[in-house]
Amino acid sequence: QTCSWFRRYVPNFANIARPLSNLTKKNVQWFWGPEQQDAFETLRKSLITPPVLKQPDGSKPFRIRTDASSYAFGAVLTQGEGPEEHVIEYASRLLIPAERNYSTTEREALAVVWALEKFRGYVESQEIIIASDHQPLKWLMTIKSPSGRLARWALQIQSFNPKIEYTPGKANVLADMLSRPTNLNEDVPCDIFAVSADFPVRKSKDIRQEQLKDEELKKIIDCFENSSKDENFANWTSRGYLMTQGILYRYSPEVETEEAQLVVPFQERERVLQQYHDVPTAGHYGAEGTYNKVASRYYFPGMRKYIAEYVKNCPDCNRYKPSNQKPTGLLRTPVYAQRFETLAIDLFGPLPETSSGKKWIFLVEDTSTKWVELFALKEATSVNCAKTLVEEVFLRYGLPRRLISDNGPQFISAVMQQTCNFLGIKQDLIPVYHPQANPSERKNRDLKPRLAILVRDEHDSWEEKLPMIRFALNTAKCETTNHTAAFLQFGRVENNG
């Protein structure tokens, strides 16, 4: 039935599916042979290749089809109407034990909240239609005084300003199929496509041995592996713990990821912190930024306090980072809705000249997603700045509507003004004695200590470190957006190794 929904996109669908269709006829003996298996594999491959999957079109409305079963969520992001509807992305996840106790309406509402967050990179600031087979969801959007978690979820849904559309269950086969996995315990081999990188990989048996060395974790593992399941089993499962292939994991509802977090034994905690705070691509972020990176993949009791203490005692951070303890002002930089609609630019330098003759860093920040680009320049001239903006930013991300900068001679020159006027970009200059009004000023402050930590005594090697610093800036969670710039830019959680 699910494959049949796509039959208009699959050439010669009826002929391919004939061995499977024959099995559904009356008085036909069930037999699964090579012919049926070939038909199944051909149709399955068709569902994940063009023209079934297509690129999104920002000028058209998005439709999110959701469904919630007693143990999983399913969602499909589509565009188009009727016969022209096509899929952009599929998504599904299992429910944690606490979520399985929710009522049907609560599970359906949470499925919508989860799907909107999952597809935020596509649908934010766009026209959205939510298609669900649960009619009370429409009531939830109109109730005057919702309470508890339904009230919170209703507010989250309303922030996207979607239109709720009831779709009968028979017509919602895609999301329904994704929310009902056939076997939760079955190991299915999948093709993995990843960027090759030389990160150390721990074997499962090594991870298990390290967990068993921790007395507290050993108690939990023994409880799960004890066939009689003692009285503590319900306690550990209710707190999100689970065993997979002999390794202890934990699901945390506070972490924005569909994956369970590996429970880190006591003796391995410092190694994890070194990987997510000390290495060049981690960027020596503060306690909250480091916690957000670690919490997406790992868990151990008292983790937030442990990380705060670790960062507080980091010698490099204490030596190079300035204090951020300043009184809160009354005014805040406005939050911009559209990506790359408003850009903030600034110059950092002069720095020791590199082997290629570079002495300046040209910083460009998208004020909506906080995405940062860093460019090394030989000279801080208006021609170099304008040329870099056009060739490296505008032609890659599109033309912005506004360009924010200070009153530096490079930015108020005739060259920059003519460039903005010709491209229809409004140029906004911040007050002369108030550099904090430039949104890129904070990134400028973040840049200095990270350069110092990475470069140390090799002062002319700073150009080689820029890609690492840019990666660290773009993969740190921002307090303003509550997401990383990379997530808002690409719509997925980045892999930090």
Short mmCIF file of C-alpha atoms in Angstrom, two decimals:
data_model
loop_
_atom_site.label_atom_id
_atom_site.label_comp_id
_atom_site.label_asym_id
_atom_site.label_seq_id
_atom_site.Cartn_x
_atom_site.Cartn_y
_atom_site.Cartn_z
CA GLN A 1 0.00 0.00 0.00
CA THR A 2 2.86 2.39 0.83
CA CYS A 3 4.63 1.69 -2.46
CA SER A 4 1.36 2.12 -4.35
CA TRP A 5 1.16 5.70 -3.06
CA PHE A 6 4.21 6.45 -5.26
CA ARG A 7 3.12 4.48 -8.32
CA ARG A 8 2.81 7.64 -10.44
CA TYR A 9 6.58 8.27 -9.96
CA VAL A 10 7.81 4.71 -10.60
CA PRO A 11 7.97 3.76 -14.29
CA ASN A 12 6.32 0.41 -15.08
CA PHE A 13 5.10 0.13 -11.46
CA ALA A 14 2.33 -2.40 -12.15
CA ASN A 15 4.66 -4.81 -13.92
CA ILE A 16 7.34 -4.54 -11.22
CA ALA A 17 4.82 -5.07 -8.41
CA ARG A 18 2.93 -7.91 -10.14
CA PRO A 19 4.64 -10.74 -8.16
CA LEU A 20 3.65 -8.99 -4.93
CA SER A 21 0.15 -8.00 -6.06
CA ASN A 22 -0.63 -11.61 -6.96
CA LEU A 23 -0.02 -12.64 -3.34
CA THR A 24 -2.93 -10.43 -2.19
CA LYS A 25 -5.52 -12.17 -4.36
CA LYS A 26 -8.04 -14.61 -2.95
CA ASN A 27 -7.36 -18.35 -3.07
CA VAL A 28 -3.68 -17.80 -3.90
CA GLN A 29 -1.12 -19.82 -1.96
CA TRP A 30 1.43 -17.63 -0.17
CA PHE A 31 4.93 -18.20 -1.54
CA TRP A 32 7.92 -15.87 -1.25
CA GLY A 33 10.59 -16.70 -3.78
CA PRO A 34 13.35 -14.97 -5.78
CA GLU A 35 10.80 -13.26 -8.05
CA GLN A 36 8.96 -11.68 -5.10
CA GLN A 37 12.22 -10.68 -3.41
CA ASP A 38 13.49 -8.97 -6.59
CA ALA A 39 10.23 -7.03 -6.91
CA PHE A 40 10.43 -5.95 -3.26
CA GLU A 41 14.06 -4.79 -3.57
CA THR A 42 13.32 -2.87 -6.80
CA LEU A 43 10.38 -1.03 -5.24
CA ARG A 44 12.27 -0.27 -2.04
CA LYS A 45 15.14 1.26 -4.02
CA SER A 46 12.64 3.33 -6.03
CA LEU A 47 11.31 4.98 -2.85
CA ILE A 48 14.67 6.56 -1.96
CA THR A 49 15.82 7.74 -5.39
CA PRO A 50 14.57 10.46 -7.78
CA PRO A 51 11.91 11.23 -8.88
CA VAL A 52 10.25 10.09 -5.59
CA LEU A 53 12.61 12.26 -3.53
CA LYS A 54 13.01 15.85 -4.74
CA GLN A 55 14.71 19.05 -3.65
CA PRO A 56 12.52 21.51 -1.68
CA ASP A 57 11.10 24.61 -3.36
CA GLY A 58 11.03 27.59 -0.98
CA SER A 59 8.29 29.30 -3.00
CA LYS A 60 5.75 26.50 -2.35
CA PRO A 61 3.95 25.39 0.86
CA PHE A 62 5.31 22.43 2.82
CA ARG A 63 3.13 19.59 4.06
CA ILE A 64 4.15 17.49 7.07
CA ARG A 65 2.34 14.17 7.45
CA THR A 66 2.62 12.77 10.99
CA ASP A 67 1.44 9.70 12.85
CA ALA A 68 2.06 8.28 16.33
CA SER A 69 1.71 4.66 17.35
CA SER A 70 2.09 3.27 20.86
CA TYR A 71 5.86 2.96 20.44
CA ALA A 72 7.08 5.24 17.61
CA PHE A 73 6.61 8.50 15.68
CA GLY A 74 6.58 8.78 11.90
CA ALA A 75 6.74 11.91 9.74
CA VAL A 76 7.08 12.75 6.04
CA LEU A 77 7.90 16.18 4.59
CA THR A 78 6.28 16.72 1.18
CA GLN A 79 5.40 19.43 -1.33
CA GLY A 80 2.81 19.59 -4.08
CA GLU A 81 -0.90 18.84 -4.29
CA GLY A 82 -2.72 15.68 -5.33
CA PRO A 83 -0.93 13.73 -8.05
CA GLU A 84 1.97 16.22 -7.95
CA GLU A 85 2.80 15.63 -4.26
CA HIS A 86 6.37 14.38 -3.78
CA VAL A 87 8.57 13.54 -0.78
CA ILE A 88 11.47 15.66 0.47
CA GLU A 89 12.45 13.72 3.60
CA TYR A 90 11.31 10.81 5.80
CA ALA A 91 11.77 10.68 9.60
CA SER A 92 10.87 8.39 12.49
CA ARG A 93 11.94 7.64 16.05
CA LEU A 94 11.04 5.34 18.93
CA LEU A 95 9.25 6.60 22.04
CA ILE A 96 11.04 6.60 25.37
CA PRO A 97 9.27 4.68 28.18
CA ALA A 98 7.68 7.81 29.68
CA GLU A 99 6.22 8.88 26.32
CA ARG A 100 4.56 5.50 25.85
CA ASN A 101 2.33 6.32 28.84
CA TYR A 102 0.93 9.44 27.14
CA SER A 103 -2.63 9.52 25.88
CA THR A 104 -3.31 9.21 22.15
CA THR A 105 -3.85 12.97 21.79
CA GLU A 106 -0.63 13.73 23.69
CA ARG A 107 1.38 11.36 21.51
CA GLU A 108 -0.09 12.82 18.31
CA ALA A 109 0.63 16.38 19.52
CA LEU A 110 4.19 15.49 20.50
CA ALA A 111 4.69 13.86 17.08
CA VAL A 112 3.80 17.19 15.43
CA VAL A 113 6.16 19.13 17.74
CA TRP A 114 8.97 16.66 17.04
CA ALA A 115 8.37 16.74 13.27
CA LEU A 116 8.39 20.56 13.16
CA GLU A 117 11.72 20.64 15.02
CA LYS A 118 13.08 17.84 12.83
CA PHE A 119 12.24 19.71 9.62
CA ARG A 120 12.86 23.23 11.01
CA GLY A 121 15.64 23.84 8.51
CA TYR A 122 13.13 23.47 5.68
CA VAL A 123 9.87 24.91 7.06
CA GLU A 124 10.84 27.81 9.31
CA SER A 125 9.18 31.03 8.06
CA GLN A 126 7.40 29.03 5.33
CA GLU A 127 3.75 28.16 4.76
CA ILE A 128 3.14 24.82 6.52
CA ILE A 129 0.27 22.32 6.41
CA ILE A 130 0.15 19.63 9.11
CA ALA A 131 -1.67 16.50 7.87
CA SER A 132 -2.67 14.15 10.70
CA ASP A 133 -5.20 11.35 11.07
CA HIS A 134 -6.07 12.51 14.61
CA GLN A 135 -8.97 14.99 14.59
CA PRO A 136 -8.52 16.28 18.19
CA LEU A 137 -5.33 18.04 17.06
CA LYS A 138 -7.50 20.69 15.37
CA TRP A 139 -9.33 21.12 18.67
CA LEU A 140 -6.01 21.57 20.49
CA MET A 141 -5.15 24.55 18.29
CA THR A 142 -8.44 26.31 19.10
CA ILE A 143 -8.90 25.54 22.81
CA LYS A 144 -8.81 28.73 24.89
CA SER A 145 -7.14 27.46 28.06
CA PRO A 146 -4.99 24.37 27.51
CA SER A 147 -2.94 23.18 30.48
CA GLY A 148 0.20 21.22 31.26
CA ARG A 149 2.35 19.83 28.50
CA LEU A 150 -0.45 20.19 25.93
CA ALA A 151 -0.30 23.95 26.52
CA ARG A 152 3.47 23.99 25.95
CA TRP A 153 3.21 21.89 22.82
CA ALA A 154 0.35 24.00 21.47
CA LEU A 155 2.51 27.12 21.86
CA GLN A 156 5.44 25.42 20.12
CA ILE A 157 3.21 24.37 17.23
CA GLN A 158 1.61 27.82 16.95
CA SER A 159 5.05 29.46 16.73
CA PHE A 160 5.32 27.91 13.24
CA ASN A 161 1.82 29.18 12.34
CA PRO A 162 0.79 25.96 10.56
CA LYS A 163 -2.57 24.94 9.13
CA ILE A 164 -3.90 21.70 10.67
CA GLU A 165 -5.45 19.38 8.09
CA TYR A 166 -7.29 16.15 8.98
CA THR A 167 -6.29 13.19 6.81
CA PRO A 168 -8.10 9.85 7.28
CA GLY A 169 -5.85 6.98 8.34
CA LYS A 170 -6.26 5.17 5.03
CA ALA A 171 -4.86 8.20 3.21
CA ASN A 172 -2.00 8.72 5.69
CA VAL A 173 -0.18 5.50 4.83
CA LEU A 174 3.33 7.01 4.67
CA ALA A 175 3.53 8.43 8.19
CA ASP A 176 1.55 5.47 9.54
CA MET A 177 4.07 3.03 8.06
CA LEU A 178 7.05 4.91 9.54
CA SER A 179 5.45 4.96 13.02
CA ARG A 180 4.98 1.17 13.04
CA PRO A 181 8.35 -0.60 12.68
CA THR A 182 7.82 -4.32 12.19
CA ASN A 183 10.51 -5.50 14.61
CA LEU A 184 12.05 -3.19 17.19
CA ASN A 185 14.83 -5.64 18.04
CA GLU A 186 15.83 -6.70 14.54
CA ASP A 187 19.30 -5.69 13.37
CA VAL A 188 18.97 -4.40 9.79
CA PRO A 189 22.20 -3.77 7.84
CA CYS A 190 22.27 -0.28 6.29
CA ASP A 191 24.60 1.41 3.84
CA ILE A 192 26.51 4.20 5.57
CA PHE A 193 27.73 7.24 3.66
CA ALA A 194 30.05 9.42 5.72
CA VAL A 195 32.96 11.79 5.40
CA SER A 196 36.16 9.87 6.01
CA ALA A 197 38.08 11.22 9.01
CA ASP A 198 40.84 9.83 11.22
CA PHE A 199 38.95 9.85 14.53
CA PRO A 200 39.72 7.06 17.02
CA VAL A 201 37.04 4.36 17.10
CA ARG A 202 36.34 2.30 20.22
CA LYS A 203 35.23 -1.30 19.79
CA SER A 204 32.01 -2.40 21.47
CA LYS A 205 33.77 -4.96 23.65
CA ASP A 206 36.23 -2.29 24.87
CA ILE A 207 33.38 0.08 25.76
CA ARG A 208 31.60 -2.69 27.67
CA GLN A 209 34.75 -3.58 29.60
CA GLU A 210 35.25 0.07 30.60
CA GLN A 211 31.62 0.31 31.77
CA LEU A 212 32.00 -2.85 33.87
CA LYS A 213 35.02 -1.30 35.64
CA ASP A 214 32.72 1.42 37.01
CA GLU A 215 31.00 -0.07 40.09
CA GLU A 216 27.87 2.08 39.72
CA LEU A 217 27.40 1.22 36.04
CA LYS A 218 28.10 -2.46 36.73
CA LYS A 219 25.12 -2.54 39.11
CA ILE A 220 22.82 -1.21 36.38
CA ILE A 221 24.20 -3.60 33.74
CA ASP A 222 23.82 -6.58 36.09
CA CYS A 223 20.24 -5.53 36.77
CA PHE A 224 19.41 -5.51 33.03
CA GLU A 225 21.18 -8.80 32.33
CA ASN A 226 19.71 -10.61 35.33
CA SER A 227 17.00 -12.91 33.97
CA SER A 228 14.88 -12.49 37.11
CA LYS A 229 14.81 -8.67 36.72
CA ASP A 230 15.02 -7.42 40.34
CA GLU A 231 13.00 -4.56 41.82
CA ASN A 232 15.44 -1.91 40.49
CA PHE A 233 14.77 -2.79 36.84
CA ALA A 234 11.65 -0.59 36.63
CA ASN A 235 13.56 2.25 38.29
CA TRP A 236 16.38 2.21 35.72
CA THR A 237 14.07 1.89 32.69
CA SER A 238 11.86 4.75 33.91
CA ARG A 239 14.98 6.92 34.05
CA GLY A 240 15.73 6.20 30.39
CA TYR A 241 18.42 3.50 30.70
CA LEU A 242 18.56 0.67 28.17
CA MET A 243 20.96 -2.03 26.99
CA THR A 244 21.94 -2.45 23.34
CA GLN A 245 24.37 -5.18 22.29
CA GLY A 246 25.74 -5.42 25.82
CA ILE A 247 26.41 -1.66 26.17
CA LEU A 248 24.55 0.70 28.52
CA TYR A 249 22.81 3.75 27.00
CA ARG A 250 20.34 6.34 28.25
CA TYR A 251 17.58 8.31 26.52
CA SER A 252 17.30 11.91 27.70
CA PRO A 253 14.16 13.94 26.83
CA GLU A 254 16.18 17.14 27.36
CA VAL A 255 18.56 16.46 24.47
CA GLU A 256 17.53 17.36 20.91
CA THR A 257 18.52 14.12 19.25
CA GLU A 258 16.81 10.89 18.31
CA GLU A 259 19.73 8.74 19.48
CA ALA A 260 20.36 7.36 22.94
CA GLN A 261 23.43 8.67 24.76
CA LEU A 262 26.31 6.36 25.66
CA VAL A 263 26.74 6.17 29.45
CA VAL A 264 30.35 7.14 30.19
CA PRO A 265 32.19 5.30 33.00
CA PHE A 266 34.02 7.37 35.61
CA GLN A 267 37.52 6.68 34.27
CA GLU A 268 36.59 7.81 30.72
CA ARG A 269 35.00 11.17 31.54
CA GLU A 270 38.16 13.24 31.23
CA ARG A 271 38.96 11.71 27.84
CA VAL A 272 35.50 12.70 26.55
CA LEU A 273 35.97 16.25 27.85
CA GLN A 274 39.36 16.51 26.14
CA GLN A 275 37.76 15.52 22.84
CA TYR A 276 34.89 18.02 23.12
CA HIS A 277 36.74 20.94 24.72
CA ASP A 278 40.50 20.77 24.19
CA VAL A 279 41.05 19.59 20.59
CA PRO A 280 41.34 22.28 17.85
CA THR A 281 37.92 21.55 16.31
CA ALA A 282 36.19 21.85 19.71
CA GLY A 283 37.17 25.49 20.12
CA HIS A 284 37.55 25.70 23.94
CA TYR A 285 33.94 26.75 24.42
CA GLY A 286 32.49 27.62 27.81
CA ALA A 287 30.66 25.30 30.19
CA GLU A 288 27.26 25.55 28.50
CA GLY A 289 28.59 25.23 24.95
CA THR A 290 30.73 22.23 25.88
CA TYR A 291 27.84 20.61 27.75
CA ASN A 292 25.53 20.91 24.73
CA LYS A 293 28.11 19.20 22.51
CA VAL A 294 28.81 16.37 24.95
CA ALA A 295 25.17 15.80 25.96
CA SER A 296 24.13 15.02 22.38
CA ARG A 297 26.19 11.80 22.48
CA TYR A 298 27.17 10.99 26.06
CA TYR A 299 25.72 10.91 29.57
CA PHE A 300 26.98 10.41 33.11
CA PRO A 301 25.48 11.50 36.46
CA GLY A 302 26.40 15.05 37.47
CA MET A 303 27.66 15.80 33.96
CA ARG A 304 26.77 19.52 33.91
CA LYS A 305 28.61 20.21 37.18
CA TYR A 306 31.61 18.11 36.11
CA ILE A 307 31.91 19.97 32.79
CA ALA A 308 31.58 23.38 34.47
CA GLU A 309 34.42 22.49 36.84
CA TYR A 310 36.56 21.14 33.98
CA VAL A 311 36.13 24.31 31.89
CA LYS A 312 36.69 26.52 34.93
CA ASN A 313 40.09 24.91 35.51
CA CYS A 314 41.19 24.85 31.84
CA PRO A 315 44.58 26.66 31.80
CA ASP A 316 44.25 27.83 28.19
CA CYS A 317 40.78 29.30 28.78
CA ASN A 318 41.94 31.09 31.94
CA ARG A 319 44.95 32.52 30.14
CA TYR A 320 43.45 33.74 26.89
CA LYS A 321 39.69 34.28 27.35
CA PRO A 322 38.29 37.64 28.50
CA SER A 323 35.67 37.85 31.23
CA ASN A 324 32.05 38.01 30.04
CA GLN A 325 30.66 39.25 33.36
CA LYS A 326 28.96 42.47 32.27
CA PRO A 327 25.66 44.04 33.32
CA THR A 328 22.70 43.16 31.11
CA GLY A 329 21.59 46.04 28.91
CA LEU A 330 18.05 47.09 28.09
CA LEU A 331 18.35 46.68 24.34
CA ARG A 332 19.01 43.50 22.39
CA THR A 333 19.97 42.90 18.79
CA PRO A 334 16.79 41.96 16.88
CA VAL A 335 16.38 38.34 15.74
CA TYR A 336 16.02 38.05 11.96
CA ALA A 337 13.77 35.36 10.51
CA GLN A 338 15.20 34.71 7.04
CA ARG A 339 18.56 33.07 6.54
CA PHE A 340 21.21 35.39 5.01
CA GLU A 341 18.72 38.25 4.93
CA THR A 342 20.98 40.40 7.12
CA LEU A 343 24.77 40.09 7.26
CA ALA A 344 27.17 41.66 9.75
CA ILE A 345 30.79 42.21 8.69
CA ASP A 346 33.97 43.16 10.54
CA LEU A 347 37.76 43.07 10.21
CA PHE A 348 40.21 41.50 12.66
CA GLY A 349 43.89 42.44 12.58
CA PRO A 350 46.51 43.25 11.54
CA LEU A 351 48.04 39.90 12.46
CA PRO A 352 51.58 38.53 11.89
CA GLU A 353 52.04 38.04 8.15
CA THR A 354 51.64 34.45 6.97
CA SER A 355 53.74 32.70 4.32
CA SER A 356 51.10 33.66 1.73
CA GLY A 357 51.20 37.32 2.75
CA LYS A 358 47.87 37.41 4.65
CA LYS A 359 47.54 39.85 7.57
CA TRP A 360 43.79 40.34 8.14
CA ILE A 361 40.71 38.23 8.88
CA PHE A 362 37.46 39.33 7.23
CA LEU A 363 34.49 38.07 9.29
CA VAL A 364 30.98 37.68 7.82
CA GLU A 365 28.06 36.56 10.04
CA ASP A 366 24.45 35.76 9.17
CA THR A 367 22.46 37.41 11.97
CA SER A 368 19.61 34.87 11.69
CA THR A 369 21.44 31.53 11.98
CA LYS A 370 24.70 32.97 13.42
CA TRP A 371 26.58 31.17 10.62
CA VAL A 372 30.12 32.56 10.28
CA GLU A 373 32.56 32.73 7.38
CA LEU A 374 36.22 33.69 7.92
CA PHE A 375 38.45 34.91 5.09
CA ALA A 376 42.18 35.70 5.21
CA LEU A 377 43.10 38.94 3.38
CA LYS A 378 46.45 40.42 2.41
CA GLU A 379 45.27 44.00 2.82
CA ALA A 380 42.17 45.43 4.54
CA THR A 381 41.02 47.45 1.54
CA SER A 382 37.48 48.19 0.41
CA VAL A 383 38.17 46.45 -2.91
CA ASN A 384 39.27 43.23 -1.18
CA CYS A 385 36.27 43.31 1.17
CA ALA A 386 33.75 43.97 -1.61
CA LYS A 387 35.32 41.35 -3.89
CA THR A 388 35.24 38.72 -1.11
CA LEU A 389 31.61 39.51 -0.27
CA VAL A 390 30.47 39.16 -3.86
CA GLU A 391 32.52 36.10 -4.88
CA GLU A 392 32.56 34.10 -1.62
CA VAL A 393 29.28 35.07 0.08
CA PHE A 394 26.67 36.60 -2.25
CA LEU A 395 27.26 34.11 -5.08
CA ARG A 396 27.13 31.21 -2.60
CA TYR A 397 24.25 32.16 -0.29
CA GLY A 398 22.34 34.78 -2.28
CA LEU A 399 22.01 38.55 -1.93
CA PRO A 400 21.14 39.91 1.54
CA ARG A 401 18.79 42.80 2.17
CA ARG A 402 20.93 44.48 4.84
CA LEU A 403 24.65 44.78 5.52
CA ILE A 404 25.69 45.89 9.03
CA SER A 405 29.21 47.22 9.71
CA ASP A 406 31.14 49.75 11.75
CA ASN A 407 32.41 53.04 10.32
CA GLY A 408 35.74 51.66 9.15
CA PRO A 409 37.10 53.35 6.01
CA GLN A 410 36.83 50.06 4.10
CA PHE A 411 33.06 49.93 4.72
CA ILE A 412 32.11 53.59 4.16
CA SER A 413 34.18 53.96 1.00
CA ALA A 414 32.71 54.72 -2.40
CA VAL A 415 33.56 51.18 -3.58
CA MET A 416 31.45 49.53 -0.86
CA GLN A 417 28.60 52.02 -1.23
CA GLN A 418 28.46 51.55 -5.00
CA THR A 419 28.53 47.76 -4.59
CA CYS A 420 25.58 47.86 -2.18
CA ASN A 421 23.62 50.34 -4.30
CA PHE A 422 24.15 48.32 -7.48
CA LEU A 423 22.98 45.07 -5.81
CA GLY A 424 20.07 46.69 -3.95
CA ILE A 425 21.51 46.08 -0.47
CA LYS A 426 20.76 48.49 2.37
CA GLN A 427 23.93 49.42 4.26
CA ASP A 428 23.53 50.13 8.00
CA LEU A 429 26.40 51.68 9.97
CA ILE A 430 26.55 51.32 13.75
CA PRO A 431 27.23 54.28 16.09
CA VAL A 432 30.87 55.37 16.11
CA TYR A 433 31.50 54.80 19.82
CA HIS A 434 29.33 51.73 20.27
CA PRO A 435 30.94 48.72 18.52
CA GLN A 436 28.73 46.31 20.53
CA ALA A 437 25.85 47.24 18.23
CA ASN A 438 27.49 45.18 15.49
CA PRO A 439 26.29 41.54 15.84
CA SER A 440 29.66 40.29 14.53
CA GLU A 441 31.50 41.98 17.41
CA ARG A 442 30.81 39.00 19.71
CA LYS A 443 32.26 36.60 17.13
CA ASN A 444 35.27 38.92 16.93
CA ARG A 445 35.75 38.51 20.68
CA ASP A 446 35.38 34.72 20.39
CA LEU A 447 37.93 34.67 17.58
CA LYS A 448 40.83 36.22 19.50
CA PRO A 449 41.25 33.66 22.34
CA ARG A 450 40.70 30.71 19.99
CA LEU A 451 43.41 31.99 17.66
CA ALA A 452 45.75 32.45 20.61
CA ILE A 453 45.08 28.94 21.95
CA LEU A 454 45.64 27.24 18.59
CA VAL A 455 48.54 29.34 17.29
CA ARG A 456 50.51 29.71 20.56
CA ASP A 457 54.09 30.64 19.55
CA GLU A 458 53.68 29.92 15.81
CA HIS A 459 52.33 33.40 15.11
CA ASP A 460 52.51 33.17 11.32
CA SER A 461 50.45 29.95 11.15
CA TRP A 462 47.08 31.49 12.01
CA GLU A 463 45.73 31.16 8.44
CA GLU A 464 45.95 27.34 8.68
CA LYS A 465 43.79 27.38 11.83
CA LEU A 466 40.88 29.37 10.38
CA PRO A 467 38.90 26.33 9.10
CA MET A 468 39.07 24.72 12.57
CA ILE A 469 37.95 27.92 14.29
CA ARG A 470 35.10 28.38 11.81
CA PHE A 471 33.98 24.79 12.45
CA ALA A 472 34.03 25.37 16.22
CA LEU A 473 32.05 28.62 15.94
CA ASN A 474 29.40 27.09 13.67
CA THR A 475 28.91 23.92 15.75
CA ALA A 476 28.48 25.63 19.13
CA LYS A 477 24.95 26.06 20.46
CA CYS A 478 23.88 29.71 20.44
CA GLU A 479 21.99 31.07 23.46
CA THR A 480 19.88 33.32 21.23
CA THR A 481 18.59 30.65 18.82
CA ASN A 482 19.01 27.62 21.15
CA HIS A 483 20.55 25.76 18.18
CA THR A 484 23.92 25.52 16.48
CA ALA A 485 24.46 27.60 13.36
CA ALA A 486 25.18 24.40 11.43
CA PHE A 487 21.78 22.94 12.40
CA LEU A 488 19.90 26.07 11.31
CA GLN A 489 21.89 26.18 8.08
CA PHE A 490 21.64 22.51 7.06
CA GLY A 491 18.68 21.25 9.10
CA ARG A 492 20.54 18.36 10.74
CA VAL A 493 22.71 17.71 13.78
CA GLU A 494 26.38 17.85 12.85
CA ASN A 495 28.84 15.07 13.65
CA ASN A 496 31.66 16.37 15.85
CA GLY A 497 33.54 13.12 15.83
#
